[in-house]
Short mmCIF file of C-alpha atoms in Angstrom, two decimals:
data_model
loop_
_atom_site.label_atom_id
_atom_site.label_comp_id
_atom_site.label_asym_id
_atom_site.label_seq_id
_atom_site.Cartn_x
_atom_site.Cartn_y
_atom_site.Cartn_z
CA MET A 1 18.79 20.61 -1.55
CA ALA A 2 16.98 20.67 -4.97
CA ALA A 3 14.53 18.05 -3.77
CA VAL A 4 13.74 19.93 -0.63
CA LEU A 5 13.06 23.15 -2.62
CA LEU A 6 10.98 21.39 -5.21
CA ALA A 7 8.94 19.50 -2.66
CA THR A 8 8.39 22.57 -0.39
CA THR A 9 7.30 24.63 -3.50
CA CYS A 10 5.09 21.67 -4.48
CA ALA A 11 3.43 21.88 -1.00
CA VAL A 12 2.62 25.52 -1.46
CA VAL A 13 1.18 25.00 -4.93
CA TYR A 14 -0.93 22.07 -3.76
CA GLY A 15 -2.29 24.13 -1.04
CA MET A 16 -3.26 26.88 -3.45
CA ALA A 17 -4.84 24.36 -5.75
CA ASP A 18 -7.04 23.02 -2.82
CA PHE A 19 -7.99 26.56 -1.96
CA PHE A 20 -9.40 27.26 -5.42
CA GLY A 21 -10.93 23.78 -5.62
CA GLY A 22 -12.64 24.41 -2.35
CA LEU A 23 -14.16 27.60 -3.65
CA ALA A 24 -15.25 25.85 -7.03
CA THR A 25 -17.17 23.31 -4.85
CA ARG A 26 -19.32 25.97 -3.34
CA ARG A 27 -20.75 26.64 -6.91
CA SER A 28 -20.67 23.30 -8.53
CA ARG A 29 -21.09 19.55 -7.74
CA VAL A 30 -17.96 17.77 -6.58
CA LEU A 31 -17.70 15.29 -9.48
CA ALA A 32 -18.05 18.25 -11.97
CA VAL A 33 -15.25 20.12 -10.21
CA VAL A 34 -12.97 17.10 -9.99
CA LEU A 35 -13.50 16.10 -13.68
CA LEU A 36 -12.88 19.57 -15.05
CA THR A 37 -9.80 20.16 -12.90
CA GLN A 38 -8.52 16.81 -14.23
CA VAL A 39 -9.13 17.72 -17.88
CA THR A 40 -7.51 21.15 -17.26
CA GLY A 41 -4.45 19.45 -15.79
CA LEU A 42 -4.14 17.09 -18.67
CA LEU A 43 -4.22 19.99 -21.21
CA PHE A 44 -1.66 21.80 -19.08
CA VAL A 45 0.81 18.82 -18.97
CA ILE A 46 0.60 17.80 -22.68
CA PRO A 47 2.66 20.85 -23.98
CA LEU A 48 5.36 20.07 -21.31
CA LEU A 49 5.83 16.40 -22.39
CA PRO A 50 8.14 17.19 -25.26
CA ILE A 51 9.93 20.05 -23.50
CA LEU A 52 11.16 18.21 -20.28
CA PRO A 53 13.41 15.06 -20.90
CA GLY A 54 11.58 11.83 -20.75
CA ALA A 55 10.24 9.12 -22.98
CA PRO A 56 6.94 7.13 -22.84
CA SER A 57 7.05 3.53 -21.95
CA PRO A 58 4.57 0.95 -20.82
CA GLY A 59 6.07 1.03 -17.30
CA ALA A 60 5.84 4.75 -17.08
CA LEU A 61 2.25 4.87 -18.15
CA ALA A 62 1.18 1.86 -16.02
CA TRP A 63 2.50 3.37 -12.81
CA GLY A 64 1.06 6.73 -13.69
CA MET A 65 -2.40 5.20 -14.35
CA GLY A 66 -2.24 3.32 -11.13
CA ALA A 67 -1.35 6.59 -9.30
CA GLY A 68 -4.32 8.40 -11.09
CA LEU A 69 -6.86 5.83 -10.00
CA CYS A 70 -5.72 6.10 -6.44
CA GLY A 71 -5.56 9.81 -6.57
CA GLY A 72 -8.99 10.24 -8.16
CA LEU A 73 -10.59 7.90 -5.65
CA ALA A 74 -8.83 9.78 -2.81
CA VAL A 75 -10.37 13.13 -3.83
CA ILE A 76 -13.78 11.69 -4.02
CA PHE A 77 -13.55 9.92 -0.62
CA PHE A 78 -12.14 13.16 0.99
CA TYR A 79 -15.09 15.35 -0.09
CA ARG A 80 -17.63 12.70 0.86
CA ALA A 81 -15.97 12.48 4.33
CA LEU A 82 -16.05 16.27 4.73
CA ALA A 83 -19.75 16.20 3.81
CA GLY A 84 -20.65 13.67 6.53
CA GLY A 85 -18.03 14.40 9.25
CA VAL A 86 -16.37 17.05 11.39
CA MET A 87 -13.50 18.82 9.64
CA SER A 88 -11.34 18.72 12.79
CA VAL A 89 -11.53 14.94 12.66
CA VAL A 90 -11.48 14.22 8.84
CA ALA A 91 -8.72 16.70 7.82
CA PRO A 92 -6.01 15.36 10.34
CA THR A 93 -7.01 11.71 9.71
CA THR A 94 -6.63 12.15 5.91
CA ALA A 95 -3.43 14.17 6.08
CA THR A 96 -1.77 11.78 8.58
CA MET A 97 -2.49 8.68 6.70
CA SER A 98 -1.35 10.30 3.41
CA VAL A 99 2.09 10.99 4.85
CA ALA A 100 2.39 7.96 7.08
CA LEU A 101 2.00 5.50 4.28
CA PRO A 102 4.85 6.87 2.00
CA VAL A 103 7.17 7.16 5.06
CA LEU A 104 6.54 3.47 6.00
CA VAL A 105 6.97 2.25 2.40
CA GLY A 106 10.14 4.23 1.98
CA LEU A 107 11.66 2.78 5.17
CA ILE A 108 10.63 -0.57 4.04
CA LEU A 109 12.33 -0.11 0.77
CA GLY A 110 15.47 0.75 2.47
CA GLU A 111 15.62 4.49 2.58
CA ARG A 112 17.53 5.84 5.60
CA PRO A 113 17.52 9.59 5.94
CA GLU A 114 20.10 11.30 8.18
CA PRO A 115 19.12 11.52 11.91
CA LEU A 116 18.39 15.28 11.63
CA ALA A 117 16.16 14.63 8.55
CA LEU A 118 14.29 12.01 10.49
CA ALA A 119 13.70 14.48 13.29
CA GLY A 120 12.34 16.85 10.58
CA VAL A 121 10.06 14.15 9.37
CA ALA A 122 8.78 13.67 12.99
CA LEU A 123 8.14 17.40 13.28
CA ALA A 124 6.41 17.37 9.90
CA LEU A 125 4.05 14.60 10.93
CA GLY A 126 3.12 16.69 14.02
CA ALA A 127 2.69 19.77 11.88
CA VAL A 128 0.29 17.90 9.50
CA ILE A 129 -1.91 17.01 12.34
CA LEU A 130 -1.95 20.45 14.03
CA VAL A 131 -2.41 22.39 10.73
CA GLY A 132 -5.44 20.15 9.89
CA ARG A 133 -7.30 21.16 12.99
CA ASP A 134 -10.40 23.14 12.07
CA SER A 135 -10.65 26.66 13.28
CA ALA A 136 -14.39 26.39 13.92
CA PRO A 137 -15.65 24.65 17.01
CA ALA A 138 -16.49 21.02 16.44
CA GLY A 139 -20.19 20.99 17.46
CA GLY A 140 -21.23 17.81 15.81
CA ARG A 141 -20.31 14.16 16.10
CA THR A 142 -18.44 12.21 13.59
CA THR A 143 -19.86 8.82 12.83
CA LEU A 144 -17.80 5.87 11.66
CA ALA A 145 -18.44 6.22 7.98
CA PRO A 146 -16.66 9.63 7.52
CA VAL A 147 -13.74 8.26 9.55
CA VAL A 148 -13.34 5.27 7.36
CA GLN A 149 -13.76 7.53 4.13
CA ALA A 150 -11.08 9.80 5.63
CA LEU A 151 -8.75 6.86 6.09
CA ALA A 152 -9.41 5.62 2.56
CA SER A 153 -8.76 9.06 1.22
CA GLY A 154 -5.38 9.25 3.10
CA LEU A 155 -4.41 5.92 1.72
CA GLY A 156 -5.31 6.90 -1.74
CA PHE A 157 -3.15 10.13 -1.55
CA GLY A 158 -0.36 8.19 -0.07
CA ALA A 159 -0.43 5.56 -2.79
CA PHE A 160 -0.54 8.33 -5.37
CA PHE A 161 2.87 9.60 -4.08
CA ILE A 162 4.30 6.03 -3.80
CA LEU A 163 3.24 4.94 -7.24
CA LEU A 164 4.55 7.97 -9.05
CA LYS A 165 7.91 7.51 -7.32
CA GLN A 166 8.09 3.91 -8.74
CA ALA A 167 7.99 5.21 -12.33
CA PRO A 168 11.25 4.12 -14.16
CA GLU A 169 13.97 6.56 -14.65
CA GLY A 170 13.92 8.59 -17.83
CA ALA A 171 10.04 8.65 -17.76
CA GLY A 172 9.90 12.33 -17.53
CA LEU A 173 6.32 13.63 -17.09
CA TRP A 174 4.67 10.80 -18.84
CA PRO A 175 3.45 9.08 -15.66
CA LEU A 176 1.55 12.25 -15.03
CA PHE A 177 -0.08 11.90 -18.46
CA GLY A 178 -1.08 8.27 -17.62
CA ALA A 179 -2.29 9.35 -14.12
CA ARG A 180 -4.55 12.25 -15.45
CA PHE A 181 -5.96 10.05 -18.27
CA ALA A 182 -6.91 7.40 -15.82
CA SER A 183 -8.49 9.69 -13.26
CA ILE A 184 -10.53 11.39 -16.04
CA LEU A 185 -11.92 8.00 -17.15
CA LEU A 186 -12.62 7.15 -13.53
CA VAL A 187 -14.55 10.23 -12.47
CA ALA A 188 -16.36 10.29 -15.93
CA ALA A 189 -17.59 6.74 -15.36
CA LEU A 190 -18.66 7.46 -11.73
CA ALA A 191 -20.69 10.41 -13.06
CA VAL A 192 -22.39 8.36 -15.70
CA VAL A 193 -23.18 5.42 -13.24
CA SER A 194 -24.56 7.79 -10.53
CA GLY A 195 -26.31 10.04 -12.96
CA ARG A 196 -24.69 13.18 -11.48
CA THR A 197 -24.40 16.22 -13.70
CA LEU A 198 -20.90 17.39 -14.86
CA ARG A 199 -22.04 20.87 -15.73
CA PRO A 200 -20.24 23.49 -13.63
CA GLY A 201 -22.12 26.15 -11.71
CA PRO A 202 -22.43 29.73 -13.05
CA GLY A 203 -19.08 31.63 -12.87
CA ALA A 204 -17.23 28.55 -11.67
CA ILE A 205 -15.09 27.95 -14.71
CA PRO A 206 -12.22 30.39 -13.96
CA THR A 207 -11.72 28.96 -10.39
CA ILE A 208 -11.93 25.39 -11.68
CA VAL A 209 -9.26 26.05 -14.41
CA ALA A 210 -7.02 27.68 -11.78
CA ALA A 211 -7.27 24.81 -9.50
CA GLY A 212 -6.62 22.41 -12.33
CA VAL A 213 -3.47 24.29 -13.54
CA MET A 214 -2.15 24.52 -10.06
CA ASP A 215 -2.85 20.97 -9.18
CA MET A 216 -0.94 19.76 -12.28
CA GLY A 217 1.73 22.23 -11.61
CA ALA A 218 2.15 20.80 -8.22
CA ASN A 219 2.33 17.20 -9.63
CA VAL A 220 5.07 18.21 -11.94
CA LEU A 221 7.03 19.62 -8.99
CA TYR A 222 6.34 16.39 -7.10
CA VAL A 223 7.69 14.28 -9.82
CA LEU A 224 10.80 16.35 -10.19
CA ALA A 225 11.35 16.28 -6.42
CA ALA A 226 10.80 12.45 -6.21
CA GLN A 227 13.36 11.87 -9.02
CA ARG A 228 15.92 13.76 -6.84
CA GLY A 229 15.16 12.83 -3.23
CA LEU A 230 13.98 10.10 -0.96
CA LEU A 231 10.39 9.22 -0.87
CA VAL A 232 10.37 9.53 3.08
CA VAL A 233 11.52 13.16 2.87
CA VAL A 234 9.77 14.38 -0.27
CA ALA A 235 6.32 12.91 0.53
CA VAL A 236 6.53 14.43 4.15
CA LEU A 237 7.38 17.89 2.87
CA VAL A 238 4.63 17.73 0.18
CA SER A 239 2.10 16.71 2.81
CA LEU A 240 2.50 20.14 4.51
CA TYR A 241 0.34 21.63 1.77
CA PRO A 242 -2.62 22.40 4.18
CA ALA A 243 -0.53 25.20 5.68
CA SER A 244 -0.56 27.26 2.50
CA THR A 245 -4.41 26.62 2.08
CA LEU A 246 -4.89 28.11 5.60
CA LEU A 247 -2.65 31.08 4.92
CA LEU A 248 -4.43 31.83 1.70
CA ALA A 249 -7.85 31.53 3.24
CA ARG A 250 -6.64 33.94 5.94
CA TRP A 251 -5.43 36.41 3.41
CA VAL A 252 -8.31 36.18 0.89
CA LEU A 253 -11.34 35.06 3.00
CA LYS A 254 -10.19 36.69 6.10
CA GLU A 255 -10.64 33.46 7.96
CA ARG A 256 -8.81 33.21 11.37
CA LEU A 257 -6.10 30.81 12.41
CA ASN A 258 -6.48 29.30 15.81
CA ALA A 259 -3.50 28.84 18.00
CA VAL A 260 -3.12 25.22 17.20
CA GLN A 261 -2.97 25.82 13.48
CA ALA A 262 -0.53 28.72 13.89
CA SER A 263 1.76 26.47 15.96
CA GLY A 264 1.42 23.74 13.26
CA ILE A 265 2.62 26.13 10.60
CA GLY A 266 5.60 27.07 12.91
CA LEU A 267 6.35 23.41 13.32
CA ALA A 268 6.21 22.87 9.61
CA LEU A 269 8.82 25.72 9.00
CA GLY A 270 11.11 24.05 11.60
CA ALA A 271 10.74 20.68 9.93
CA ILE A 272 11.63 22.09 6.53
CA ALA A 273 14.76 23.74 8.02
CA LEU A 274 15.88 20.59 9.68
CA ILE A 275 15.52 18.53 6.51
CA ALA A 276 17.14 21.22 4.34
CA VAL A 277 20.18 21.33 6.64
CA THR A 278 20.92 17.65 6.15
CA THR A 279 20.59 17.87 2.27
CA THR A 280 22.94 20.81 1.62
#
């Protein structure tokens, strides 16, 4: 039950982080937002390292750095796909791939959830697709490039979840330290090579800091959930994060939810309930 609560809370916080990150990208370039949120997250997790149990090790840092490289690339691919494609195609493609890969790997590694939990996983997969549907009419056509970028983004996010799960027991939050360190180096190198500015737009710093703190807070919750539950279950629950982004946009920005998105949120709640019943 603890893993379900942690993973569900993680999904809520991830969704909030995406909301604030989306607001920040309206005022600043993507690489600037990504880098500054990563730095903020690193500063947030450092004081937690000696508080929560865990010790650094080459294995913990290596798995974390691998996860950080995959996660950093995933964010960049995701924003590029959104810039060149239709949201109603890009978002479901990314979200579905990001949850399907951990589920597949978890089953290959021998994880066998209870039948009701598997039913919840199936419901959650459907919820991810429905929640990702854009509320605005899709008036444009999506070319091949954004679809490929969306698939790559989903693979990156899925790999991030998988690699963090592989960190050795007793690692605590040190894999997150390695992940954030690697992603910072990656984004900074890409900015230097591409000549892009890393200066945030006017008034964007508070929003970027909020996004960075929430993103790292969600990462901490994911690591704690992954230490207590199956990858198949935890990754699926975490991947429901777009639901909280939509609800926050509805509340703050007064954006409307369409019927498909609303049904996706309802389906997500049903999936959580089914999975929770099997873990009590």
